[in-house]
Short mmCIF file of C-alpha atoms in Angstrom, two decimals:
data_model
loop_
_atom_site.label_atom_id
_atom_site.label_comp_id
_atom_site.label_asym_id
_atom_site.label_seq_id
_atom_site.Cartn_x
_atom_site.Cartn_y
_atom_site.Cartn_z
CA UNK A 1 12.19 -9.64 27.70
CA UNK A 2 13.45 -6.56 26.35
CA UNK A 3 17.03 -4.74 26.58
CA UNK A 4 18.06 -2.25 24.86
CA UNK A 5 21.84 -1.26 24.71
CA UNK A 6 23.08 2.27 22.93
CA UNK A 7 20.86 3.03 21.16
CA UNK A 8 21.88 6.33 18.32
CA UNK A 9 19.54 6.62 15.36
CA UNK A 10 20.37 9.19 12.77
CA UNK A 11 17.87 10.75 9.89
CA UNK A 12 20.96 12.06 7.78
CA UNK A 13 22.58 14.52 10.14
CA UNK A 14 19.61 14.89 13.30
CA UNK A 15 20.43 12.87 15.60
CA UNK A 16 17.11 12.50 16.89
CA UNK A 17 18.70 9.00 19.37
CA UNK A 18 22.26 9.77 21.11
CA UNK A 19 22.41 6.61 22.71
CA UNK A 20 19.43 5.26 24.69
CA UNK A 21 19.50 1.81 27.12
CA UNK A 22 16.72 0.03 28.47
CA UNK A 23 15.47 -2.81 30.47
CA UNK A 24 12.25 -4.43 30.38
CA UNK A 25 10.62 -6.82 32.32
CA UNK A 26 8.11 -9.77 32.20
CA UNK A 27 4.68 -8.21 32.75
CA UNK A 28 6.51 -4.52 33.34
CA UNK A 29 4.39 -1.61 31.75
CA UNK A 30 6.64 1.41 31.24
CA UNK A 31 4.93 4.78 30.41
CA UNK A 32 7.40 7.02 28.15
CA UNK A 33 6.28 10.42 28.13
CA UNK A 34 8.76 13.78 26.57
CA UNK A 35 8.41 16.78 24.75
CA UNK A 36 7.25 16.03 21.15
CA UNK A 37 10.45 16.01 18.69
CA UNK A 38 12.17 14.45 21.33
CA UNK A 39 12.87 11.06 20.09
CA UNK A 40 9.67 8.78 21.72
CA UNK A 41 8.61 7.37 18.43
CA UNK A 42 11.31 7.07 16.89
CA UNK A 43 13.22 4.94 19.74
CA UNK A 44 9.45 2.84 20.27
CA UNK A 45 9.77 2.52 15.99
CA UNK A 46 13.11 1.27 16.82
CA UNK A 47 12.38 -1.23 19.10
CA UNK A 48 10.61 -3.94 16.41
CA UNK A 49 12.90 -2.54 13.58
CA UNK A 50 10.00 -0.58 11.54
CA UNK A 51 13.34 2.38 12.21
CA UNK A 52 16.26 0.76 11.72
CA UNK A 53 18.96 2.21 14.18
CA UNK A 54 22.38 3.94 13.37
CA UNK A 55 23.95 1.74 16.27
CA UNK A 56 22.97 -0.17 19.37
CA UNK A 57 22.04 -3.38 19.76
CA UNK A 58 17.57 -4.38 20.69
CA UNK A 59 17.03 -7.55 22.82
CA UNK A 60 14.02 -8.90 22.98
CA UNK A 61 14.47 -12.44 24.45
CA UNK A 62 17.16 -12.56 24.46
CA UNK A 63 17.57 -12.18 20.83
CA UNK A 64 19.35 -9.48 19.44
CA UNK A 65 17.39 -8.65 16.26
CA UNK A 66 19.95 -6.85 14.64
CA UNK A 67 22.33 -10.03 14.48
CA UNK A 68 22.14 -11.45 11.05
CA UNK A 69 20.25 -14.74 11.13
CA UNK A 70 17.76 -12.96 12.69
CA UNK A 71 14.20 -12.99 11.05
CA UNK A 72 13.25 -9.41 11.50
CA UNK A 73 9.42 -11.30 10.85
CA UNK A 74 9.29 -13.74 13.10
CA UNK A 75 10.54 -10.96 16.02
CA UNK A 76 7.68 -8.70 15.13
CA UNK A 77 5.55 -11.58 15.48
CA UNK A 78 6.17 -10.82 19.45
CA UNK A 79 5.61 -7.55 19.03
CA UNK A 80 2.99 -6.53 19.25
CA UNK A 81 2.32 -2.29 18.07
CA UNK A 82 -0.25 0.20 18.53
CA UNK A 83 -0.22 3.27 16.04
CA UNK A 84 -1.39 6.56 16.99
CA UNK A 85 -3.39 6.87 13.56
CA UNK A 86 -4.42 2.98 14.38
CA UNK A 87 -3.62 2.45 10.50
CA UNK A 88 -6.45 -0.03 10.17
CA UNK A 89 -6.81 -1.95 6.54
CA UNK A 90 -9.73 -0.45 4.88
CA UNK A 91 -10.46 -2.86 3.21
CA UNK A 92 -11.11 -5.29 5.67
CA UNK A 93 -13.75 -5.57 9.05
CA UNK A 94 -12.59 -5.41 11.92
CA UNK A 95 -12.74 -8.85 12.65
CA UNK A 96 -10.86 -9.29 8.99
CA UNK A 97 -8.65 -6.58 11.14
CA UNK A 98 -8.14 -9.45 13.41
CA UNK A 99 -8.00 -12.13 11.72
CA UNK A 100 -5.39 -11.75 9.01
CA UNK A 101 -2.26 -11.74 10.09
CA UNK A 102 -2.79 -14.79 12.16
CA UNK A 103 -4.21 -16.62 9.54
CA UNK A 104 -1.50 -15.09 7.17
CA UNK A 105 1.67 -15.34 8.90
CA UNK A 106 1.10 -18.21 12.20
CA UNK A 107 -0.79 -19.80 9.39
CA UNK A 108 -4.24 -20.86 11.75
CA UNK A 109 -7.02 -21.83 9.87
CA UNK A 110 -9.59 -19.70 9.18
CA UNK A 111 -12.45 -21.01 11.37
CA UNK A 112 -9.95 -21.09 13.82
CA UNK A 113 -8.66 -17.24 13.09
CA UNK A 114 -12.27 -15.71 13.05
CA UNK A 115 -13.43 -17.28 15.94
CA UNK A 116 -9.95 -16.38 18.40
CA UNK A 117 -10.49 -12.99 16.57
CA UNK A 118 -14.70 -12.58 18.21
CA UNK A 119 -13.38 -13.40 21.64
CA UNK A 120 -10.97 -11.04 20.58
CA UNK A 121 -13.36 -8.40 19.73
CA UNK A 122 -15.58 -9.23 22.45
CA UNK A 123 -12.78 -8.37 24.46
CA UNK A 124 -12.54 -5.26 23.98
CA UNK A 125 -15.79 -4.52 24.19
CA UNK A 126 -16.82 -5.24 20.33
CA UNK A 127 -18.75 -7.57 19.57
CA UNK A 128 -21.47 -5.99 18.22
CA UNK A 129 -18.73 -4.74 15.04
CA UNK A 130 -17.54 -7.59 13.48
CA UNK A 131 -18.25 -6.77 10.06
CA UNK A 132 -17.87 -3.30 10.32
CA UNK A 133 -15.29 -1.89 7.94
CA UNK A 134 -13.27 0.91 9.57
CA UNK A 135 -14.99 3.67 8.44
CA UNK A 136 -18.08 2.84 9.99
CA UNK A 137 -16.23 2.94 13.63
CA UNK A 138 -15.31 5.64 16.01
CA UNK A 139 -11.84 6.41 16.76
CA UNK A 140 -12.06 5.39 20.39
CA UNK A 141 -13.24 2.09 18.02
CA UNK A 142 -10.73 2.15 16.06
CA UNK A 143 -7.62 1.76 18.34
CA UNK A 144 -9.50 -1.47 20.09
CA UNK A 145 -9.55 -3.18 16.66
CA UNK A 146 -5.84 -1.86 16.42
CA UNK A 147 -5.46 -3.24 19.91
CA UNK A 148 -7.64 -6.80 19.28
CA UNK A 149 -5.79 -7.15 15.80
CA UNK A 150 -2.15 -6.87 17.83
CA UNK A 151 -3.74 -8.69 19.77
CA UNK A 152 -3.60 -11.75 17.92
CA UNK A 153 -0.50 -12.87 17.14
CA UNK A 154 -0.19 -13.36 20.60
CA UNK A 155 2.85 -11.29 21.72
CA UNK A 156 4.68 -11.16 24.35
CA UNK A 157 5.74 -7.39 24.61
CA UNK A 158 3.10 -4.79 22.83
CA UNK A 159 4.83 -0.84 21.60
CA UNK A 160 1.92 1.48 21.53
CA UNK A 161 2.83 4.75 20.60
CA UNK A 162 0.60 7.46 21.95
CA UNK A 163 -2.11 5.08 21.52
CA UNK A 164 -4.67 8.09 21.82
CA UNK A 165 -3.41 11.51 20.87
CA UNK A 166 -5.39 11.24 18.03
CA UNK A 167 -8.85 10.78 19.73
CA UNK A 168 -11.27 12.86 20.58
CA UNK A 169 -11.40 13.54 24.55
CA UNK A 170 -14.27 11.13 24.73
CA UNK A 171 -13.57 8.29 23.04
CA UNK A 172 -9.43 7.94 24.86
CA UNK A 173 -11.35 6.34 28.62
CA UNK A 174 -12.29 3.51 25.99
CA UNK A 175 -8.95 3.05 25.10
CA UNK A 176 -7.21 3.18 28.01
CA UNK A 177 -9.94 1.15 29.66
CA UNK A 178 -7.98 -1.68 27.36
CA UNK A 179 -4.98 -1.12 28.30
CA UNK A 180 -5.02 -1.31 31.97
CA UNK A 181 -7.17 -4.07 31.72
CA UNK A 182 -4.41 -5.16 29.39
CA UNK A 183 -2.06 -4.15 31.92
CA UNK A 184 -3.67 -6.25 34.85
CA UNK A 185 -2.93 -9.22 33.08
CA UNK A 186 0.35 -9.01 33.39
CA UNK A 187 1.23 -8.17 29.85
CA UNK A 188 4.64 -6.45 29.39
CA UNK A 189 4.15 -2.86 27.70
CA UNK A 190 5.94 0.61 26.50
CA UNK A 191 4.24 3.33 26.08
CA UNK A 192 4.62 6.20 24.54
CA UNK A 193 2.38 8.79 26.45
CA UNK A 194 1.13 11.96 27.71
CA UNK A 195 -1.55 10.57 29.80
CA UNK A 196 -0.75 11.55 32.64
CA UNK A 197 -3.58 9.34 35.22
CA UNK A 198 -3.09 6.54 32.56
CA UNK A 199 0.45 6.68 34.21
CA UNK A 200 1.04 7.18 37.68
CA UNK A 201 -1.82 4.02 37.94
CA UNK A 202 -0.50 1.48 35.80
CA UNK A 203 3.11 2.10 34.88
CA UNK A 204 5.85 0.54 37.26
CA UNK A 205 7.97 2.98 36.07
CA UNK A 206 7.95 6.35 33.89
CA UNK A 207 10.92 7.85 31.98
CA UNK A 208 11.45 11.41 30.57
CA UNK A 209 12.64 11.19 26.67
CA UNK A 210 14.33 15.19 26.09
CA UNK A 211 16.54 15.86 23.19
CA UNK A 212 17.23 12.04 23.04
CA UNK A 213 18.04 11.08 25.58
CA UNK A 214 16.09 9.62 29.02
CA UNK A 215 16.81 11.72 31.16
CA UNK A 216 14.77 10.78 34.17
CA UNK A 217 13.79 7.40 34.99
CA UNK A 218 11.20 6.12 38.61
CA UNK A 219 8.39 4.83 39.92
CA UNK A 220 5.20 7.14 38.85
CA UNK A 221 5.07 7.66 42.27
CA UNK A 222 7.80 9.15 42.44
CA UNK A 223 8.94 10.23 39.38
CA UNK A 224 5.30 12.76 39.52
CA UNK A 225 5.71 13.71 42.48
CA UNK A 226 9.53 14.45 43.95
CA UNK A 227 11.81 14.56 40.12
CA UNK A 228 15.02 14.74 40.20
CA UNK A 229 16.06 16.90 37.23
CA UNK A 230 15.09 20.35 36.19
CA UNK A 231 14.18 19.01 32.92
CA UNK A 232 11.77 16.86 34.49
CA UNK A 233 10.74 19.30 36.93
CA UNK A 234 10.13 22.10 33.95
CA UNK A 235 8.24 19.58 31.65
CA UNK A 236 5.65 18.14 34.22
CA UNK A 237 4.77 22.22 34.84
CA UNK A 238 3.86 22.60 31.46
CA UNK A 239 1.69 19.96 31.30
CA UNK A 240 -0.11 19.29 34.77
CA UNK B 1 -19.98 17.47 -53.08
CA UNK B 2 -22.61 15.50 -50.48
CA UNK B 3 -21.57 13.52 -47.69
CA UNK B 4 -22.52 9.81 -49.97
CA UNK B 5 -24.64 7.87 -47.31
CA UNK B 6 -24.88 4.97 -49.53
CA UNK B 7 -21.09 4.65 -50.05
CA UNK B 8 -21.13 3.99 -46.50
CA UNK B 9 -23.99 2.04 -46.01
CA UNK B 10 -22.28 -0.41 -48.23
CA UNK B 11 -19.15 -0.53 -46.90
CA UNK B 12 -20.09 -0.80 -42.85
CA UNK B 13 -19.66 -4.51 -42.79
CA UNK B 14 -17.04 -4.26 -44.04
CA UNK B 15 -15.39 -1.49 -41.84
CA UNK B 16 -17.39 -3.23 -38.76
CA UNK B 17 -14.55 -6.45 -39.45
CA UNK B 18 -11.98 -4.72 -38.39
CA UNK B 19 -14.32 -3.18 -35.00
CA UNK B 20 -13.14 -7.20 -34.43
CA UNK B 21 -8.65 -6.48 -34.45
CA UNK B 22 -9.33 -3.56 -32.88
CA UNK B 23 -10.84 -4.58 -29.62
CA UNK B 24 -9.06 -8.29 -29.51
CA UNK B 25 -5.71 -6.00 -29.84
CA UNK B 26 -7.04 -4.21 -27.28
CA UNK B 27 -8.35 -6.20 -24.73
CA UNK B 28 -5.37 -8.38 -25.33
CA UNK B 29 -2.80 -5.99 -24.73
CA UNK B 30 -4.04 -4.99 -21.84
CA UNK B 31 -4.99 -7.55 -19.78
CA UNK B 32 -1.53 -8.91 -20.84
CA UNK B 33 -0.35 -4.84 -20.62
CA UNK B 34 -1.78 -4.99 -16.58
CA UNK B 35 -0.09 -8.18 -15.27
CA UNK B 36 3.19 -7.12 -16.29
CA UNK B 37 2.58 -3.76 -15.41
CA UNK B 38 1.79 -4.87 -11.94
CA UNK B 39 4.28 -6.85 -12.37
CA UNK B 40 7.60 -3.13 -13.30
CA UNK B 41 5.61 -1.99 -11.03
CA UNK B 42 6.93 -3.89 -8.46
CA UNK B 43 10.34 -3.60 -9.54
CA UNK B 44 10.04 0.18 -9.78
CA UNK B 45 9.52 0.92 -6.48
CA UNK B 46 11.70 -1.99 -5.24
CA UNK B 47 14.43 -1.09 -3.35
CA UNK B 48 17.07 -3.11 -4.70
CA UNK B 49 18.87 -1.81 -7.55
CA UNK B 50 18.29 -5.56 -9.80
CA UNK B 51 15.22 -4.60 -10.17
CA UNK B 52 14.88 -1.15 -10.01
CA UNK B 53 16.88 -0.23 -12.23
CA UNK B 54 16.43 -1.72 -15.78
CA UNK B 55 12.54 -1.30 -14.67
CA UNK B 56 13.00 2.30 -14.98
CA UNK B 57 15.08 1.85 -17.72
CA UNK B 58 12.39 0.44 -19.62
CA UNK B 59 9.17 2.76 -18.49
CA UNK B 60 11.10 5.36 -19.44
CA UNK B 61 12.60 4.17 -22.94
CA UNK B 62 8.62 3.62 -23.78
CA UNK B 63 7.63 6.33 -22.77
CA UNK B 64 9.88 8.95 -23.86
CA UNK B 65 9.89 7.29 -27.31
CA UNK B 66 6.98 7.00 -29.98
CA UNK B 67 4.40 4.06 -30.42
CA UNK B 68 5.02 4.17 -34.04
CA UNK B 69 8.67 4.18 -33.42
CA UNK B 70 8.89 1.04 -31.45
CA UNK B 71 6.05 -0.94 -33.73
CA UNK B 72 8.70 -0.37 -36.93
CA UNK B 73 11.26 -1.51 -34.53
CA UNK B 74 9.90 -4.60 -33.47
CA UNK B 75 8.31 -5.49 -36.68
CA UNK B 76 11.51 -4.76 -39.32
CA UNK B 77 14.43 -3.33 -36.34
CA UNK B 78 14.32 -6.36 -34.79
CA UNK B 79 14.24 -9.73 -37.57
CA UNK B 80 17.60 -7.48 -39.25
CA UNK B 81 19.24 -8.53 -36.32
CA UNK B 82 17.56 -11.80 -35.39
CA UNK B 83 17.74 -12.90 -39.39
CA UNK B 84 13.65 -14.12 -38.87
CA UNK B 85 10.44 -13.67 -40.87
CA UNK B 86 7.79 -11.48 -39.14
CA UNK B 87 4.77 -12.22 -38.69
CA UNK B 88 2.63 -8.84 -38.07
CA UNK B 89 0.43 -10.15 -35.37
CA UNK B 90 2.14 -11.38 -32.67
CA UNK B 91 4.83 -8.34 -33.61
CA UNK B 92 1.20 -6.01 -33.35
CA UNK B 93 0.35 -7.09 -30.03
CA UNK B 94 3.77 -7.70 -28.87
CA UNK B 95 4.52 -3.89 -29.15
CA UNK B 96 0.76 -2.98 -28.17
CA UNK B 97 1.74 -5.17 -24.29
CA UNK B 98 4.87 -3.54 -24.60
CA UNK B 99 3.44 -0.39 -24.32
CA UNK B 100 0.99 -0.18 -22.30
CA UNK B 101 2.91 -2.35 -19.65
CA UNK B 102 4.93 1.19 -19.33
CA UNK B 103 2.18 3.05 -18.44
CA UNK B 104 0.11 1.01 -16.78
CA UNK B 105 3.16 0.22 -14.61
CA UNK B 106 3.67 3.96 -13.88
CA UNK B 107 -0.23 4.19 -12.55
CA UNK B 108 -0.53 1.28 -10.32
CA UNK B 109 3.20 2.62 -8.62
CA UNK B 110 1.06 5.74 -7.78
CA UNK B 111 -1.55 3.98 -7.00
CA UNK B 112 1.13 1.77 -4.44
CA UNK B 113 2.42 4.66 -3.65
CA UNK B 114 -0.51 7.14 -3.10
CA UNK B 115 -1.44 4.19 -0.23
CA UNK B 116 -0.49 5.82 3.69
CA UNK B 117 3.27 4.56 4.48
CA UNK B 118 1.27 3.52 8.31
CA UNK B 119 0.03 0.82 5.80
CA UNK B 120 3.12 -1.21 5.23
CA UNK B 121 4.58 -0.22 9.21
CA UNK B 122 0.70 -2.34 10.12
CA UNK B 123 1.35 -4.47 8.09
CA UNK B 124 5.12 -5.69 8.93
CA UNK B 125 4.07 -4.64 12.36
CA UNK B 126 2.07 -7.72 12.60
CA UNK B 127 5.10 -9.60 11.37
CA UNK B 128 3.91 -9.59 8.47
CA UNK B 129 6.79 -10.67 4.54
CA UNK B 130 6.75 -7.52 2.51
CA UNK B 131 5.51 -9.98 -0.11
CA UNK B 132 2.54 -10.51 2.29
CA UNK B 133 1.76 -6.94 3.29
CA UNK B 134 1.98 -5.78 -0.35
CA UNK B 135 -1.00 -8.10 -0.98
CA UNK B 136 -3.18 -8.85 1.48
CA UNK B 137 -2.74 -4.74 2.40
CA UNK B 138 -1.28 -2.44 0.00
CA UNK B 139 -2.78 -4.26 -3.28
CA UNK B 140 -6.45 -4.70 -2.39
CA UNK B 141 -6.48 -0.59 -1.81
CA UNK B 142 -4.35 0.54 -4.43
CA UNK B 143 -5.54 -1.32 -7.02
CA UNK B 144 -9.17 -0.39 -6.45
CA UNK B 145 -7.55 3.66 -6.47
CA UNK B 146 -6.05 3.16 -9.94
CA UNK B 147 -9.53 1.60 -11.99
CA UNK B 148 -9.82 5.08 -13.31
CA UNK B 149 -6.72 6.01 -14.29
CA UNK B 150 -6.29 1.63 -15.74
CA UNK B 151 -10.48 3.46 -17.60
CA UNK B 152 -8.32 6.15 -19.67
CA UNK B 153 -5.48 3.57 -20.55
CA UNK B 154 -7.88 1.20 -22.00
CA UNK B 155 -9.11 4.19 -24.60
CA UNK B 156 -6.30 5.35 -24.63
CA UNK B 157 -4.75 1.70 -26.19
CA UNK B 158 -8.01 1.75 -27.92
CA UNK B 159 -6.61 4.08 -30.05
CA UNK B 160 -3.48 4.38 -30.40
CA UNK B 161 -4.45 0.33 -31.41
CA UNK B 162 -4.48 2.02 -34.92
CA UNK B 163 -1.20 2.00 -35.38
CA UNK B 164 -0.38 -1.41 -35.96
CA UNK B 165 -2.66 -0.23 -39.46
CA UNK B 166 0.75 0.69 -40.68
CA UNK B 167 2.23 -3.36 -40.70
CA UNK B 168 -1.20 -4.62 -42.39
CA UNK B 169 -2.83 -5.32 -39.29
CA UNK B 170 -6.44 -5.15 -40.70
CA UNK B 171 -7.89 -3.06 -37.83
CA UNK B 172 -10.87 -0.64 -37.80
CA UNK B 173 -8.50 1.78 -39.33
CA UNK B 174 -6.91 -0.39 -41.93
CA UNK B 175 -9.93 -1.52 -43.68
CA UNK B 176 -10.92 2.94 -44.21
CA UNK B 177 -7.74 3.15 -45.35
CA UNK B 178 -9.00 0.48 -48.20
CA UNK B 179 -11.73 1.51 -48.55
CA UNK B 180 -10.64 4.82 -49.43
CA UNK B 181 -8.70 3.45 -51.90
CA UNK B 182 -11.87 1.51 -53.46
CA UNK B 183 -14.27 3.70 -53.61
CA UNK B 184 -12.66 7.19 -53.96
CA UNK B 185 -14.27 8.64 -50.73
CA UNK B 186 -12.20 8.71 -48.35
CA UNK B 187 -13.93 11.48 -46.53
CA UNK B 188 -16.75 8.99 -46.01
CA UNK B 189 -14.50 6.37 -45.44
CA UNK B 190 -12.52 8.17 -42.20
CA UNK B 191 -15.48 9.68 -40.87
CA UNK B 192 -16.82 6.56 -40.64
CA UNK B 193 -14.23 4.61 -38.66
CA UNK B 194 -13.94 8.00 -37.24
CA UNK B 195 -17.32 7.38 -35.85
CA UNK B 196 -16.83 3.91 -34.86
CA UNK B 197 -14.31 4.62 -32.39
CA UNK B 198 -15.87 7.02 -30.85
CA UNK B 199 -18.69 4.57 -30.46
CA UNK B 200 -15.82 2.50 -29.27
CA UNK B 201 -14.70 4.87 -26.22
CA UNK B 202 -18.06 5.89 -25.13
CA UNK B 203 -18.98 2.34 -24.82
CA UNK B 204 -16.19 1.49 -22.72
CA UNK B 205 -15.97 4.05 -21.05
CA UNK B 206 -19.54 3.92 -20.37
CA UNK B 207 -18.96 0.47 -19.08
CA UNK B 208 -15.69 1.96 -17.09
CA UNK B 209 -17.99 4.69 -15.61
CA UNK B 210 -20.80 2.07 -14.50
CA UNK B 211 -17.72 -0.88 -13.18
CA UNK B 212 -15.96 2.51 -10.64
CA UNK B 213 -19.43 3.24 -9.89
CA UNK B 214 -20.29 0.25 -8.28
CA UNK B 215 -16.83 -0.06 -7.04
CA UNK B 216 -17.47 2.82 -5.21
CA UNK B 217 -20.56 1.14 -3.46
CA UNK B 218 -18.19 -2.09 -2.30
CA UNK B 219 -15.03 0.27 -1.43
CA UNK B 220 -14.66 0.60 1.96
CA UNK B 221 -12.57 3.29 3.88
#
């Protein structure tokens, strides 16, 4: 499904990603944790090429994103992304936020796009907020609209970039619940998050990124209870 | 030495005939300049050097030189090079349009660049092309933000349009000069013209302010 090979990313002299590889199979949920500045977000943004990797390759469903024949827009249709700051479109209602891309990119007829958007908003528990503008929504509601918006493109892979980090504590649960449901439905997910509870319960694999490389990876039980690397132990002791 | 109201009353209809030209030039140049300015702003923020550098050069040149020099260049300079008979009306409109295009381009650019980077990223992550993201996500937000500076540009253009009088356009300015010459009362002539300009700018800024408030109410987020 997703294969990342020896990815490097430099911003000028700053070497953020130093040869990162990862394979994620269909239906798998991978959670990436790590100290801030370690390159987690950059890694996620390289997967759908919001940042262009300096070197290395990203394959999605076997398609090499860096091949000159690859249309990045078509690839991105299949890769949903949820941002820390939600990035909802403030001039559109919740419904329009969700229906915009299917309508304009996939050319779904307007009525159908709106029906599907309604179904998705209901799915994330916002059936009473179709016509609300983003600034009328709470943080948790915004993030759920953002998830619905990404799902509207019927992605095969969902990327979550610290989806709960900008939320008030009491709103984190509602967003995680939606993500959990998504995981149960078999969505392939790569999640950058510090929600250890979520990682423990939902992830198939947990990875620790530090200084631009993956230091350790494993199933959550093993990762949290019996980490192999000193770096992982040090990090976990700080956050648990 | 008193202010001769009788002269003013006699020449007022004559002056007001120039208001039509002044407003016409302003509205046409502003409208055309808005469309061209938006395109120029998009060229200016383009990473493609073929669009970027000419746009930068154009904006710098127009904003860095006097409108009066531009009017002379277009009306007297170009006909000399290309050997045609200049038409004042067209040259005046052209000069004002080309001038406002550059200023509006900078307003539009600032508006577009004021939109959070995350908006473009979110749009692109949904598979939208750059053009789709601009059209459906960035520009609708940016255009709302540029309404106040665009209003200022409109007012500035209304006043600057008085410069077309130097190539014989019978706008408000030109007619006040004619009134001064015919009546031998330059103070009354120019003071009345100034008051009419003031009335125009105040009227338009009221209209713009009202429009802004309405937009402010409907604009979300």
